[in-house]
Coordinates of C-alpha atoms and ligand atoms in Angstrom, one line a residue:
M1 CA -6.6 25.7 8.2
G2 CA -4.5 22.7 9.2
Q3 CA -4.8 19.3 10.8
A4 CA -8.1 20.0 12.6
Q5 CA -9.7 20.9 9.3
W6 CA -8.1 18.1 7.3
T7 CA -9.5 15.6 9.9
E8 CA -12.9 17.2 9.8
V9 CA -13.1 17.1 6.0
D10 CA -11.8 13.5 5.9
G11 CA -14.6 12.6 8.4
F12 CA -17.2 14.2 6.2
L13 CA -15.8 12.6 3.0
G14 CA -15.5 9.2 4.7
S15 CA -19.2 9.3 5.9
L16 CA -20.4 10.5 2.6
L17 CA -18.4 8.3 0.2
V18 CA -17.5 5.3 2.2
G19 CA -20.1 5.2 4.9
E20 CA -20.7 2.5 7.5
D21 CA -18.7 -0.6 6.7
P22 CA -18.9 -3.3 9.4
A23 CA -15.9 -5.4 8.2
L24 CA -13.6 -2.3 7.9
A25 CA -14.8 -0.9 11.2
E26 CA -14.2 -4.2 12.9
A27 CA -10.7 -4.5 11.3
T28 CA -9.8 -1.0 12.7
A29 CA -11.2 -1.9 16.1
A30 CA -9.4 -5.3 16.3
A31 CA -6.1 -3.6 15.2
Q32 CA -6.6 -1.0 18.0
R33 CA -7.4 -3.7 20.6
A34 CA -4.3 -5.6 19.6
G35 CA -2.2 -2.4 20.0
L36 CA -1.1 -2.1 16.4
P37 CA -0.1 1.4 15.4
P38 CA -2.9 3.5 13.8
I39 CA -1.2 3.9 10.4
S40 CA -3.5 2.2 8.0
V41 CA -4.5 4.2 4.9
S42 CA -7.6 6.4 5.6
P43 CA -11.1 5.3 4.4
A44 CA -10.9 7.7 1.5
Q45 CA -7.4 6.4 0.5
G46 CA -8.6 2.8 0.9
K47 CA -11.5 3.5 -1.5
F48 CA -9.0 5.2 -3.8
L49 CA -6.9 2.0 -3.9
Y50 CA -10.0 0.0 -4.5
L51 CA -11.0 2.2 -7.4
L52 CA -7.5 2.0 -8.9
A53 CA -7.6 -1.9 -8.8
K54 CA -11.2 -1.9 -10.3
T55 CA -10.3 0.5 -13.0
L56 CA -7.3 -1.6 -14.0
G57 CA -9.4 -4.7 -14.0
A58 CA -6.8 -6.2 -11.7
R59 CA -6.9 -9.9 -11.0
R60 CA -3.6 -10.1 -9.0
V61 CA -2.4 -7.6 -6.5
L62 CA 0.8 -7.5 -4.4
E63 CA 0.9 -5.6 -1.2
I64 CA 4.2 -5.0 0.8
G65 CA 3.2 -4.2 4.4
T66 CA -0.1 -5.7 5.6
L67 CA -0.4 -4.3 9.2
G68 CA -4.0 -5.3 10.2
G69 CA -5.2 -5.9 6.7
Y70 CA -7.2 -2.7 6.2
S71 CA -5.8 -1.7 2.8
A72 CA -5.7 -5.4 1.8
I73 CA -9.4 -5.7 2.4
W74 CA -10.1 -2.6 0.3
M75 CA -8.0 -3.9 -2.7
A76 CA -9.2 -7.5 -2.4
R77 CA -12.8 -6.3 -2.7
A78 CA -11.9 -4.9 -6.1
L79 CA -10.9 -8.3 -7.5
P80 CA -13.0 -10.9 -9.3
A81 CA -14.0 -14.1 -7.6
D82 CA -10.8 -15.9 -8.8
G83 CA -8.6 -12.9 -8.0
H84 CA -5.6 -13.1 -5.7
L85 CA -3.9 -10.7 -3.3
V86 CA -0.6 -11.5 -1.8
S87 CA 0.4 -9.3 1.2
L88 CA 3.9 -9.4 2.8
E89 CA 4.2 -8.7 6.5
Y90 CA 7.3 -8.8 8.7
S91 CA 5.5 -9.0 12.0
P92 CA 3.8 -12.4 12.9
R93 CA 1.5 -10.5 15.3
H94 CA 0.4 -8.0 12.7
A95 CA -0.2 -10.9 10.3
E96 CA -2.3 -12.7 12.9
V97 CA -4.5 -9.7 13.5
A98 CA -4.8 -9.2 9.7
S99 CA -5.8 -12.9 9.2
G100 CA -8.7 -12.5 11.6
N101 CA -9.8 -9.3 9.9
I102 CA -9.6 -10.8 6.5
A103 CA -11.6 -13.9 7.6
R104 CA -14.3 -11.6 9.1
A105 CA -14.4 -9.7 5.8
G106 CA -15.0 -12.9 3.9
L107 CA -11.8 -12.7 1.9
V108 CA -10.0 -15.9 3.0
G109 CA -10.1 -17.3 -0.5
T110 CA -8.6 -14.1 -2.0
V111 CA -6.0 -12.8 0.4
E112 CA -2.8 -14.7 1.2
I113 CA -0.5 -13.2 3.9
R114 CA 3.2 -14.2 3.8
V115 CA 5.0 -13.6 7.0
G116 CA 8.6 -12.5 6.8
D117 CA 10.9 -9.7 5.7
A118 CA 9.8 -8.5 2.3
R119 CA 13.4 -8.5 1.2
E120 CA 13.4 -12.3 1.7
Q121 CA 9.8 -12.9 0.5
L122 CA 10.1 -11.0 -2.7
P123 CA 12.9 -13.2 -4.3
K124 CA 10.9 -16.3 -3.3
L125 CA 7.8 -14.8 -5.0
A126 CA 9.7 -14.0 -8.1
A127 CA 11.1 -17.6 -8.2
E128 CA 7.6 -19.0 -8.4
S129 CA 7.0 -17.8 -11.9
A130 CA 3.3 -17.2 -11.3
D131 CA 1.4 -14.7 -13.5
P132 CA 2.5 -11.1 -13.1
F133 CA 0.8 -8.7 -10.7
D134 CA -1.5 -6.1 -12.1
M135 CA -1.0 -3.7 -9.2
V136 CA 1.6 -3.4 -6.4
F137 CA 1.0 -1.4 -3.3
I138 CA 4.2 -0.5 -1.4
D139 CA 3.6 0.5 2.2
A140 CA 6.3 -1.2 4.4
D141 CA 9.5 0.3 5.8
K142 CA 10.4 3.4 3.8
G143 CA 14.1 2.6 3.6
G144 CA 13.2 -0.5 1.6
Y145 CA 11.2 1.3 -1.0
P146 CA 14.0 1.5 -3.6
A147 CA 14.6 -2.3 -3.4
Y148 CA 10.8 -3.0 -3.4
L149 CA 10.5 -1.0 -6.6
E150 CA 13.1 -3.2 -8.3
W151 CA 11.2 -6.3 -7.2
A152 CA 7.9 -4.8 -8.3
L153 CA 9.3 -4.3 -11.8
K154 CA 10.3 -7.9 -11.9
L155 CA 6.8 -9.0 -10.8
T156 CA 4.6 -6.9 -13.0
R157 CA 3.8 -6.6 -16.7
P158 CA 3.4 -3.6 -19.1
G159 CA 0.4 -1.7 -18.0
S160 CA 0.7 -2.7 -14.3
L161 CA 0.5 0.0 -11.7
I162 CA 3.0 0.5 -8.8
V163 CA 1.6 2.6 -6.0
A164 CA 3.6 3.7 -2.9
D165 CA 2.3 5.3 0.3
N166 CA 3.8 8.0 2.4
V167 CA 6.1 9.6 -0.1
V168 CA 5.7 13.2 0.9
R169 CA 6.2 12.9 4.7
G170 CA 4.9 16.3 5.8
G171 CA 6.9 18.0 3.0
A172 CA 10.2 16.5 4.1
V173 CA 10.5 14.8 0.7
A174 CA 11.7 18.0 -0.8
D175 CA 14.7 18.3 1.6
G176 CA 17.7 16.8 -0.2
L177 CA 19.8 17.3 2.9
S178 CA 17.5 15.3 5.2
R179 CA 19.3 12.6 7.3
D180 CA 16.0 10.8 8.0
P181 CA 16.3 7.3 6.5
N182 CA 12.6 7.4 5.7
V183 CA 13.0 10.6 3.7
Q184 CA 16.1 9.3 2.0
G185 CA 14.2 6.1 1.1
V186 CA 11.2 7.8 -0.5
R187 CA 13.5 10.3 -2.3
S188 CA 15.5 7.5 -3.8
Y189 CA 12.3 5.7 -4.7
L190 CA 10.9 8.8 -6.6
E191 CA 14.3 9.4 -8.3
Q192 CA 14.1 5.8 -9.5
V193 CA 10.6 6.2 -10.7
A194 CA 11.6 9.4 -12.5
A195 CA 14.7 7.9 -14.1
H196 CA 13.5 4.4 -15.0
P197 CA 13.0 3.8 -18.7
R198 CA 10.1 1.4 -18.1
L199 CA 8.1 3.7 -15.8
E200 CA 6.0 6.8 -16.0
G201 CA 4.9 8.1 -12.7
T202 CA 3.6 11.0 -10.5
V203 CA 2.8 11.9 -6.9
M204 CA -0.5 13.1 -5.6
Q205 CA 0.0 15.1 -2.4
T206 CA -2.6 14.4 0.2
V207 CA -4.0 15.9 3.4
G208 CA -6.4 14.3 5.7
V209 CA -6.8 12.4 9.0
K210 CA -3.2 11.1 8.5
G211 CA -1.7 14.6 8.1
Y212 CA 0.2 15.9 5.0
D213 CA 1.6 13.1 2.9
G214 CA 1.3 11.7 -0.6
L215 CA 0.8 8.7 -2.9
S216 CA 3.1 7.9 -5.8
I217 CA 1.6 6.1 -8.8
A218 CA 3.7 4.7 -11.6
R219 CA 2.7 2.7 -14.6
V220 CA 4.9 0.1 -16.2
L221 CA 5.5 1.0 -19.9
E222 CA 4.9 -1.3 -22.9
Ligands
SAH301 N1 -0.8 -1.3 4.2 C1 -1.3 -1.2 5.6 C2 -0.4 -0.4 6.5 C3 1.0 -0.9 6.5 S1 2.0 -0.3 7.9 C4 -2.7 -0.5 5.6 O1 -2.8 0.6 5.0 O2 -3.7 -1.0 6.2 C5 3.5 -1.0 7.5 C6 3.6 -2.5 7.8 O3 4.8 -2.9 7.2 C7 3.8 -2.8 9.3 O4 2.8 -3.8 9.6 C8 5.2 -3.4 9.4 O5 5.3 -4.4 10.3 C9 5.4 -3.9 8.0 N2 6.9 -4.0 7.7 C10 7.9 -3.1 8.0 N3 9.0 -3.6 7.5 C11 8.8 -4.7 6.8 C12 9.6 -5.5 6.0 N4 10.9 -5.4 5.9 N5 9.0 -6.6 5.4 C13 7.6 -6.7 5.5 N6 6.8 -6.0 6.2 C14 7.4 -4.9 6.8
DHB302 C1 4.0 5.0 9.2 C2 3.9 4.0 8.2 C3 2.9 4.1 7.2 O1 2.8 3.2 6.2 C4 2.0 5.2 7.3 O2 1.0 5.2 6.4 C5 2.1 6.1 8.3 C6 3.1 6.0 9.3 C7 5.1 4.9 10.2 O3 5.9 3.9 10.1 O4 5.1 5.7 11.1
MG303 MG1 1.4 3.9 4.8

């Protein structure tokens, strides 16, 4: 048991439950060609995000951390024709690769990428007084997670879902003495989820092609 088996099972589940998907395969290939790091969510996780958005009946989704647009494509596909996904990305190069991938996936009318540090983009987004987001997917720098959660709370409504990737980190999340800023970031994030009077949340630990990690899911209370 271990990584080899998790990868094999993820391959099996991906073939069975996701299958061939030209737009997603091309998005992954283009990201690889451009030298982006291979850190998108897995196919099974992408479908999980899609199912969450569909189950919510989401019309508006906010993503923090676009990379090559892989998870954005999954979530955008769950939205109705007039739905909207805003994705924040620090790196202009990542955003450019993502734009091409989103165009090839036929989602130009749905996905809007905003380039810049999420810490600067989020206050701008909040100042626009647009409709609240039904779902937020936090997947950028882990040290920023506590701040991103505060902004997510300002940008959502009762019943919205706030999802955060990579919160288990090979088990390191349980180490309260860790000096790793990524571990400290996700620990603070989860402590905030646990303590916040307007949130109820949990973490699903995951194993698969991306190793041992986990997704946090929190619901904004009425
Ligand atoms: N959600 C993507 C993966 C995101 S990887 C997927 O699953 O397909 C994390 C991304 O966050 C990287 O592209 C990185 O450039 C971006 N990022 C890191 N720090 C950021 C910040 N402060 N603001 C916005 N984006 C950031
Ligand atoms: C990293 C970031 C991610 O969002 C992820 O899913 C895996 C790894 C990273 O920065 O190493
Ligand atoms: Mg991630």
